[in-house]
Coordinates of C-alpha atoms in Angstrom, one line a residue:
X281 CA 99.4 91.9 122.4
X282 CA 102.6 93.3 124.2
X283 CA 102.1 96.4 126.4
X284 CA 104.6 99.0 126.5
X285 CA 106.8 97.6 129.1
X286 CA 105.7 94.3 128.8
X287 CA 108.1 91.2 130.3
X288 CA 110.3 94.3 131.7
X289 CA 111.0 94.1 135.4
X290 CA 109.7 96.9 137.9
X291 CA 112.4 98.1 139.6
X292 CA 115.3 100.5 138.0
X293 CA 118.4 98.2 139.7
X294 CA 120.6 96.8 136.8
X295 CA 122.7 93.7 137.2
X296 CA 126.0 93.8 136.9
X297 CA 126.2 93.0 132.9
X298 CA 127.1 95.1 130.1
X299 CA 124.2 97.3 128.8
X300 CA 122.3 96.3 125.6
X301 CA 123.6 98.8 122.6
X302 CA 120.9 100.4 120.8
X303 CA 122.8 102.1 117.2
X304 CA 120.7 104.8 115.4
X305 CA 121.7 105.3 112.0
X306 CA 119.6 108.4 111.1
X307 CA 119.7 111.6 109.1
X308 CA 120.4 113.6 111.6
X309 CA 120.3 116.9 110.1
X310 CA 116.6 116.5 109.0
X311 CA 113.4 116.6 111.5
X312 CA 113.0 113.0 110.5
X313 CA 116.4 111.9 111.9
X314 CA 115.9 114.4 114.9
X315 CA 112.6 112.8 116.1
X316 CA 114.2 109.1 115.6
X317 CA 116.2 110.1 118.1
X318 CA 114.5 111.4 120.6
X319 CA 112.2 108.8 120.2
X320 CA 114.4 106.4 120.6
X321 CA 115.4 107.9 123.7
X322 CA 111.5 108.4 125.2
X323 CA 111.1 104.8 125.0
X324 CA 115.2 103.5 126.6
X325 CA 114.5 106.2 129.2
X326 CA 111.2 104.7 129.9
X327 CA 112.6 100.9 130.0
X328 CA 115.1 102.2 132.4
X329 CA 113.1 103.6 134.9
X330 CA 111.3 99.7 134.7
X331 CA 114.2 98.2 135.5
X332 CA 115.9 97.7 131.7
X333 CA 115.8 94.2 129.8
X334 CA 116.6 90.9 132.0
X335 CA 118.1 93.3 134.5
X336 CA 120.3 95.3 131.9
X337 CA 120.4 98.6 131.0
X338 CA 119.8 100.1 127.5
X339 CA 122.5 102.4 125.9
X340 CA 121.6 104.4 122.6
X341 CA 124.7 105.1 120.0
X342 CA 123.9 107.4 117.0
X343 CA 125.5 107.7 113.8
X344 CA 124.5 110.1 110.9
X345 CA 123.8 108.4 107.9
X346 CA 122.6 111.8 105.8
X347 CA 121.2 111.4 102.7
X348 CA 124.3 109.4 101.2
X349 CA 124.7 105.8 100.6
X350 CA 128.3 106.2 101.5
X351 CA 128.1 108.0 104.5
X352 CA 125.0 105.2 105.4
X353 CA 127.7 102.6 104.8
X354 CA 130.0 104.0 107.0
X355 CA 127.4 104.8 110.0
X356 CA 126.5 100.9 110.0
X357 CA 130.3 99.9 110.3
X358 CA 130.6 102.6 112.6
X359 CA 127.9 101.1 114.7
X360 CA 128.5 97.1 114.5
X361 CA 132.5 97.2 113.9
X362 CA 133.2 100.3 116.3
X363 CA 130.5 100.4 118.6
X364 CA 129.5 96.9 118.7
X365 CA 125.5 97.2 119.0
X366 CA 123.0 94.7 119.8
X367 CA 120.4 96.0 117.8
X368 CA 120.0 98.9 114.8
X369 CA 117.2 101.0 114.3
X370 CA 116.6 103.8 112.4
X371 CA 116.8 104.7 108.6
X372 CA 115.4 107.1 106.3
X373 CA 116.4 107.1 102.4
X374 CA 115.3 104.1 100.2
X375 CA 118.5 104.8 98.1
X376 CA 120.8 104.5 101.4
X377 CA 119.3 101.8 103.2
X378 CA 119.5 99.3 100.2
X379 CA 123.3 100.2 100.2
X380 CA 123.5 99.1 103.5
X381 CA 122.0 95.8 103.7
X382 CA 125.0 94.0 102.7
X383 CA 127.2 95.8 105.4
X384 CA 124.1 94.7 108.1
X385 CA 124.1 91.4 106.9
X386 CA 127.8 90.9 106.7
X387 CA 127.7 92.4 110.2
X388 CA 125.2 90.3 111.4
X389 CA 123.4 92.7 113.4
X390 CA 119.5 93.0 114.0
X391 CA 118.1 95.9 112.0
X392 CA 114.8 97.6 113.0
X393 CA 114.0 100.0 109.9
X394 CA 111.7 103.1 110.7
X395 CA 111.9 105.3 107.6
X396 CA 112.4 103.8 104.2
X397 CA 109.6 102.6 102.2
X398 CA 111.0 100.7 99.2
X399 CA 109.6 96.7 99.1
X400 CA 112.8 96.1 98.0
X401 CA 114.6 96.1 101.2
X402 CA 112.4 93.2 102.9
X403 CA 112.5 91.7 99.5
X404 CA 115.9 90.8 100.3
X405 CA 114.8 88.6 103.4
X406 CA 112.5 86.1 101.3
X407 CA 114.9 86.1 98.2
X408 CA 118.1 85.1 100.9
X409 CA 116.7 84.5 104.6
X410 CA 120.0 82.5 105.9
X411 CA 122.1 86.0 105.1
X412 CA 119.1 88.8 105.3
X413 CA 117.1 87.6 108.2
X414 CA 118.1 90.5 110.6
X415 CA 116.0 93.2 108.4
X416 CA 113.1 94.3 109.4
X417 CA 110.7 96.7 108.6
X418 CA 109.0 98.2 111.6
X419 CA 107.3 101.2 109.0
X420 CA 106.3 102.8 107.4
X421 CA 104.7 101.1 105.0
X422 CA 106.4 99.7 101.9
X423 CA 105.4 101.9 98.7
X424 CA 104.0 99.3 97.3
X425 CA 101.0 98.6 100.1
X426 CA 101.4 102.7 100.2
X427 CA 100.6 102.6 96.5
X428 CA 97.4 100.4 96.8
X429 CA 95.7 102.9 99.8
X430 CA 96.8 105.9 97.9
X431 CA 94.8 104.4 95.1
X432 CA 91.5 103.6 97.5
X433 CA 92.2 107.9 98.4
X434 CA 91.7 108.4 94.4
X435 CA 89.0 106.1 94.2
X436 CA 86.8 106.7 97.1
X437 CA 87.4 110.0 98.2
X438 CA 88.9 111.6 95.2
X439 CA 86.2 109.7 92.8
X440 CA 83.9 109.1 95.3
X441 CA 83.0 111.7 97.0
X442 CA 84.7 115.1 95.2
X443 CA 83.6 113.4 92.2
X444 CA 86.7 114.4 90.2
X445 CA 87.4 111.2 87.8
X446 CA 90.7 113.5 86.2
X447 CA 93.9 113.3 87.9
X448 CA 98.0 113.6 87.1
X449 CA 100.4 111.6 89.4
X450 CA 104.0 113.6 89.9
X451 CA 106.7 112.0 92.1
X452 CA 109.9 112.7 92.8
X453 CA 112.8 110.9 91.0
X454 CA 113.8 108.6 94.3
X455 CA 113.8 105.1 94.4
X456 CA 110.6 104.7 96.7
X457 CA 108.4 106.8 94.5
X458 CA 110.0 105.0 91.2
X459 CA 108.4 101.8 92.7
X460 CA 105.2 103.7 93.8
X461 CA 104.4 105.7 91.0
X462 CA 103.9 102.9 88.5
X463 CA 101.8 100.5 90.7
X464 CA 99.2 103.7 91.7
X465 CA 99.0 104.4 88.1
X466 CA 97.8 100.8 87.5
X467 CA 95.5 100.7 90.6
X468 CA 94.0 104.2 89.6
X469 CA 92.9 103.9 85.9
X470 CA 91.8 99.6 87.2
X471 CA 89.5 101.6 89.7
X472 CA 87.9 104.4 87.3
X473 CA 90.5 107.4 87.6
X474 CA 91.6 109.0 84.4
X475 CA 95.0 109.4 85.2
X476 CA 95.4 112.2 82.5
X477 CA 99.9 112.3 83.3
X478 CA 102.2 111.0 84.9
X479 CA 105.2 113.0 85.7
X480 CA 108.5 112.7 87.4
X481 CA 111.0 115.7 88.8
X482 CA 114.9 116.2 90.2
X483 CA 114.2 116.6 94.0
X484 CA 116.3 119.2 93.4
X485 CA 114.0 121.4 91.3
X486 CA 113.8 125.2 92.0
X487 CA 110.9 125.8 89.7
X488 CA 107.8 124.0 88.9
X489 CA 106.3 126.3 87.0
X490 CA 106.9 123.5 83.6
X491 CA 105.4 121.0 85.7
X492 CA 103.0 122.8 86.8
X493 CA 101.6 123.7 83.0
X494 CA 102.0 119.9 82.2
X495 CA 99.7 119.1 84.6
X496 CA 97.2 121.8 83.8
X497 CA 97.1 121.3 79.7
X498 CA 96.8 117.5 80.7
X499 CA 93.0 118.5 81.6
X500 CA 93.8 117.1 85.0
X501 CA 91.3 118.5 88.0
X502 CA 93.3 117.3 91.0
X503 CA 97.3 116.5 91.1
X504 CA 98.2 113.1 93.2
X505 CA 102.1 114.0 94.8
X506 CA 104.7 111.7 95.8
X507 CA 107.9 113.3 97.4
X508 CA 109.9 113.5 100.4
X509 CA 112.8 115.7 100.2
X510 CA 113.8 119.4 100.2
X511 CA 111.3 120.3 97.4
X512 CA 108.2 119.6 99.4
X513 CA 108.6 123.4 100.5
X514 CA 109.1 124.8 97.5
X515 CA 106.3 123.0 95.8
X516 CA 103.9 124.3 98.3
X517 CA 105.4 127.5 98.0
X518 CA 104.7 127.4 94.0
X519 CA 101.4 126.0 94.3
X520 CA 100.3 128.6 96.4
X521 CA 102.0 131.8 95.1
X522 CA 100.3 130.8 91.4
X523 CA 97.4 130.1 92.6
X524 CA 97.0 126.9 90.7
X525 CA 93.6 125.9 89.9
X526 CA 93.3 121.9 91.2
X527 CA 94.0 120.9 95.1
X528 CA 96.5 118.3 95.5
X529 CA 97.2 115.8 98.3
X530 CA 99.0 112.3 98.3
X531 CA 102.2 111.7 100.2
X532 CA 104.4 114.3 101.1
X533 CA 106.8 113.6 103.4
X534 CA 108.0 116.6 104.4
X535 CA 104.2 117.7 104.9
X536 CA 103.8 114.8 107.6
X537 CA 106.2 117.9 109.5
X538 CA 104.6 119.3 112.5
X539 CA 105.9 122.9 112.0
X540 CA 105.7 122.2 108.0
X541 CA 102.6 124.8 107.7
X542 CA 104.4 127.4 109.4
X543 CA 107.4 127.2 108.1
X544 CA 106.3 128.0 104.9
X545 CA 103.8 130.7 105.7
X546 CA 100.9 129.1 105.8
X547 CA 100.9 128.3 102.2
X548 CA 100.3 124.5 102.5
X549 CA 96.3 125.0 103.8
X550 CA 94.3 123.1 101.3
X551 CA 97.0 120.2 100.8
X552 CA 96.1 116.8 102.2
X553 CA 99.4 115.2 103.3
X554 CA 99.7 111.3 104.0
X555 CA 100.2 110.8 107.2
X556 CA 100.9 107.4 109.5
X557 CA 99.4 108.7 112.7
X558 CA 97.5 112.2 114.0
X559 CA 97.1 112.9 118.0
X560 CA 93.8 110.9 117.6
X561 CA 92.7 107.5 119.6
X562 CA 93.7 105.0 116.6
X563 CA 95.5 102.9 119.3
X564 CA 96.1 103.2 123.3
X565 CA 99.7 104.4 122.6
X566 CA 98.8 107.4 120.5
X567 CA 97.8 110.2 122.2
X568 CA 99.8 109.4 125.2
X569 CA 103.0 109.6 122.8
X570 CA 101.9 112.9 121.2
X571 CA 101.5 114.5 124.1
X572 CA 105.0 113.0 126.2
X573 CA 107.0 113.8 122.5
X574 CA 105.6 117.3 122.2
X575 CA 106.3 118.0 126.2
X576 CA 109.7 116.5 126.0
X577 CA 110.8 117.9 122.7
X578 CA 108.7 121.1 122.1
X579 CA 107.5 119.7 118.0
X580 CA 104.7 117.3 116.8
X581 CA 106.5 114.1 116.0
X582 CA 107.3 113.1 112.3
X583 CA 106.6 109.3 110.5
X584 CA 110.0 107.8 111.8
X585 CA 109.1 108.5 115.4
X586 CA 106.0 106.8 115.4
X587 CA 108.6 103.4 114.2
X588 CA 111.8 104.3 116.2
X589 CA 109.7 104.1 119.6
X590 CA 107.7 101.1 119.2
X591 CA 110.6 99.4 117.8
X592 CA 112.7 99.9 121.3
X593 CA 109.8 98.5 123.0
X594 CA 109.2 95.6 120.5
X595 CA 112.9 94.5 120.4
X596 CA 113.2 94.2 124.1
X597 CA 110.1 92.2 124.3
X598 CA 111.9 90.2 122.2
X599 CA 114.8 89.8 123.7
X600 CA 112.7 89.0 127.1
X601 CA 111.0 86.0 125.2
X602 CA 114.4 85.3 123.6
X603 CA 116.0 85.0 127.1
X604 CA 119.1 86.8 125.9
X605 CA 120.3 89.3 123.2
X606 CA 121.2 86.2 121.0
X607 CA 120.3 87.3 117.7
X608 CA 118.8 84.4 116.4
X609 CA 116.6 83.6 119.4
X610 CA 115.3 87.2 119.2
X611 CA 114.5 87.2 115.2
X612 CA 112.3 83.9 116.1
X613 CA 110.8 85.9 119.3
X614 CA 110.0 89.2 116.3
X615 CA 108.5 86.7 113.8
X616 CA 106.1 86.0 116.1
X617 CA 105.5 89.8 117.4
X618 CA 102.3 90.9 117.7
X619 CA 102.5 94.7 119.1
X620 CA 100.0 97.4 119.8
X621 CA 102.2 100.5 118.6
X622 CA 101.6 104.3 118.0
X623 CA 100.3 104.0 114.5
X624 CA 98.0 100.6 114.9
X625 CA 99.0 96.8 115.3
X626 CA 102.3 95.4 114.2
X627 CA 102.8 92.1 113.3
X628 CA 105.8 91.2 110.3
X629 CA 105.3 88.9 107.3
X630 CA 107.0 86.3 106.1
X631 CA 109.8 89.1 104.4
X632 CA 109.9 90.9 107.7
X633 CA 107.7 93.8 106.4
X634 CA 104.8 95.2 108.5
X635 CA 101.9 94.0 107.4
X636 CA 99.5 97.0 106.6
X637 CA 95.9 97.3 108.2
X638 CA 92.9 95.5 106.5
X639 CA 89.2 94.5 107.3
X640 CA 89.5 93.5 110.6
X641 CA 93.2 93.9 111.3
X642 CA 94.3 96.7 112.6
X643 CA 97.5 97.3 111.5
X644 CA 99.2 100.7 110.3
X645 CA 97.1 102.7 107.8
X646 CA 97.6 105.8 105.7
X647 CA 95.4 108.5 106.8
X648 CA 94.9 112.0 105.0
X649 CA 95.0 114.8 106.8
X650 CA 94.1 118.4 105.5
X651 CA 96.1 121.8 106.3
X652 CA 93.4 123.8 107.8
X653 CA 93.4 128.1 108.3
X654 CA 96.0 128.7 111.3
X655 CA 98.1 126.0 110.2
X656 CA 96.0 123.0 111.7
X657 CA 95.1 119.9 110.6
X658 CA 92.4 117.5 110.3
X659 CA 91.7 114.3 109.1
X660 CA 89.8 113.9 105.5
X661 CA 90.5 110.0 104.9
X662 CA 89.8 106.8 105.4
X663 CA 86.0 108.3 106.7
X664 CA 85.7 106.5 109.4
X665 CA 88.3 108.1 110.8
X666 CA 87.5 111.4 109.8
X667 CA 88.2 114.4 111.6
X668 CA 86.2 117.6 109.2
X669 CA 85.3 117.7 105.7
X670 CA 87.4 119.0 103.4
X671 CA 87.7 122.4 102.3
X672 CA 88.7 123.6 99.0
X673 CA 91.7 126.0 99.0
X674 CA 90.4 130.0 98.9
X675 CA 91.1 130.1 95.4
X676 CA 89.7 126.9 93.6
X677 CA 85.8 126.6 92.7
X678 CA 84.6 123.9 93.6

């Protein structure tokens, strides 16, 4: 496997060629977008000081995508047409990155993806590899291999060992969770779960209280979420205030925040949030990248971090066993990537997607970790990597 700086040369004298471009199209207004960023910058700064990639220096250019397929459009013409990168990494929205892919392919421009989950984005590369070959998906997780370990939460932990057989599934109505939703529905009832509703919600919803009395006449004891956007905070917010009377967990993407508890008073303890990576040993890189994020940066780092930062140091790898920044040299040089990152081992499939951890491969993995009393938090699932026990919130009986 590749260290950090592997292939790079040791000392920080660049030759006299133009710098490799690194474009970031990011949502830049959101703590996501922030800590692709800055993570993107930990890991150029750190190449740097190693002497950069066959003697050259890197360079990062950002462009804010938002939230808007448009605005997305326009960052990644920004960045190839305008700015002329070597390399894009970055992403957040499902919606926005599948508007984009023609523009990248048109463009012909490596693209690292850090944020959006949807299988349909690597779908692309097996359905048309000649024109989609530069995607790839560095994480998270496609929804769908997110759906089958949220489903191994309901069965073993959920099932297993709360002993709670009744469950409702809500998601938000965004692309990623439209392709989730059905396939953990399937996987939960196949592994014994009475999956008593399903429900879907605007992420623009104010009140949940409806929603919330769905779910409770359904007979449901414990509600599985899937969102990501602005009502992450509210929903907590609701929960808590109502003192509704089931726990809920699942993925929340806004809850993978490292100032999410606080922000919001507190009133997340009791939720268990999906999350890609904790500051825990799963890999050599994690704890180390907590701790330099959080010194250089003041917050614990978000999902998108964890991808931005391994996917500077696995692209210039590449382009060391490439030889050049030839883009077809360096896809062949990622195809073959095997990389010890922040979140576990990655390695791409045949569509480009990271392929998630199993038996003996240690690739990324969702992990559940539990708002705890002063706004900590500690891991509940998978057990083996567990953390504490869980702890029901004040109000519920057990």
């Amino acid at each position: 496997m590749a260290c950090a700086a592997a292939g790079l040369a040791a000392p920080a004298v660049f030759a006299q060629g133009k710098p490799i471009r690194i474009g970031v199209p990011t949502a830049m207004q959101l703590q996501v977008g922030r800590d692709t960023q800055d993570a993107v910058k930990m890991a150029i700064d750190d190449v740097n000081a190693r002497g950069g990639v066959l003697g050259r220096k890197l360079e990062m250019v950002v462009a804010d995508e938002t939230e808007n397929p448009e605005t997305g459009i326009s960052a990644i013409k920004k960045l190839t047409a305008d700015e002329k990168v070597d390399v894009l990494i970055g992403g957040y929205t499902s919606g926005v990155t599948l508007a984009q892919l023609p523009h990248i392919a048109s463009a012909k421009t490596i693209y690292l993806g850090v944020g959006a989950a949807s299988p349909a984005i690597t779908a692309k590369v097996k359905q048309d590899y000649d024109n989609y070959k530069y995607v790839f998906r560095v994480g998270p997780l496609n929804s769908a291999h997110q759906a089958r370990q949220l489903t191994g939460f309901i069965s073993n932990f959920v099932k297993g060992e709360l002993g709670i057989s009744k469950v409702a599934i809500v998601g938000e109505n965004a692309k990623w969770v439209q392709d989730l939703v059905p396939l953990l529905k399937k996987g939960a009832t196949e592994a014994g779960a009475d999956v008593r509703a399903t429900e879907f919600f605007d992420a623009q919803t104010s009140d949940f209280s409806p929603l919330f009395s769905k779910v409770k006449d359904s007979g449901a004891q414990y509600m599985v979420v899937v969102l990501s956007h602005a009502s992450s905070d509210i929903f907590a917010k609701q929960w808590h205030d109502s003192r509704f009377p089931m726990p809920y967990g699942g993925i929340d993407v806004k809850s993978m925040d490292g100032d999410f508890c606080q922000r919001i008073g507190g009133k997340s303890v009791g939720e268990l949030a999906a999350n890609f990576a904790v500051r825990a040993p799963l890999t050599a890189r994690t704890i180390p990248f907590f701790d330099e994020f959080a010194k250089k940066t003041s917050r614990s780092p978000v999902y998108t971090a964890f991808g931005a930062n391994d996917a500077v140091y696995m692209y210039a790898d590449a382009v060391k066993k490439a030889g050049s920044t030839d883009t077809n040299a360096v896809i062949k040089a990622l195809e073959k990537a095997s990389y010890e990152g922040i979140t576990g081992v990655i390695e791409f499939d045949e569509t480009h997607d990271v392929k998630p951890g199993a038996g003996t491969f240690k690739g990324p993995s969702l992990l559940l970790a539990q708002w705890r009393d002063g706004c900590k938090r500690e891991v509940i699932y998978p057990k083996e990597r567990r953390t504490a026990d869980f702890v029901y919130p004040a109000w519920i009986k057990k």
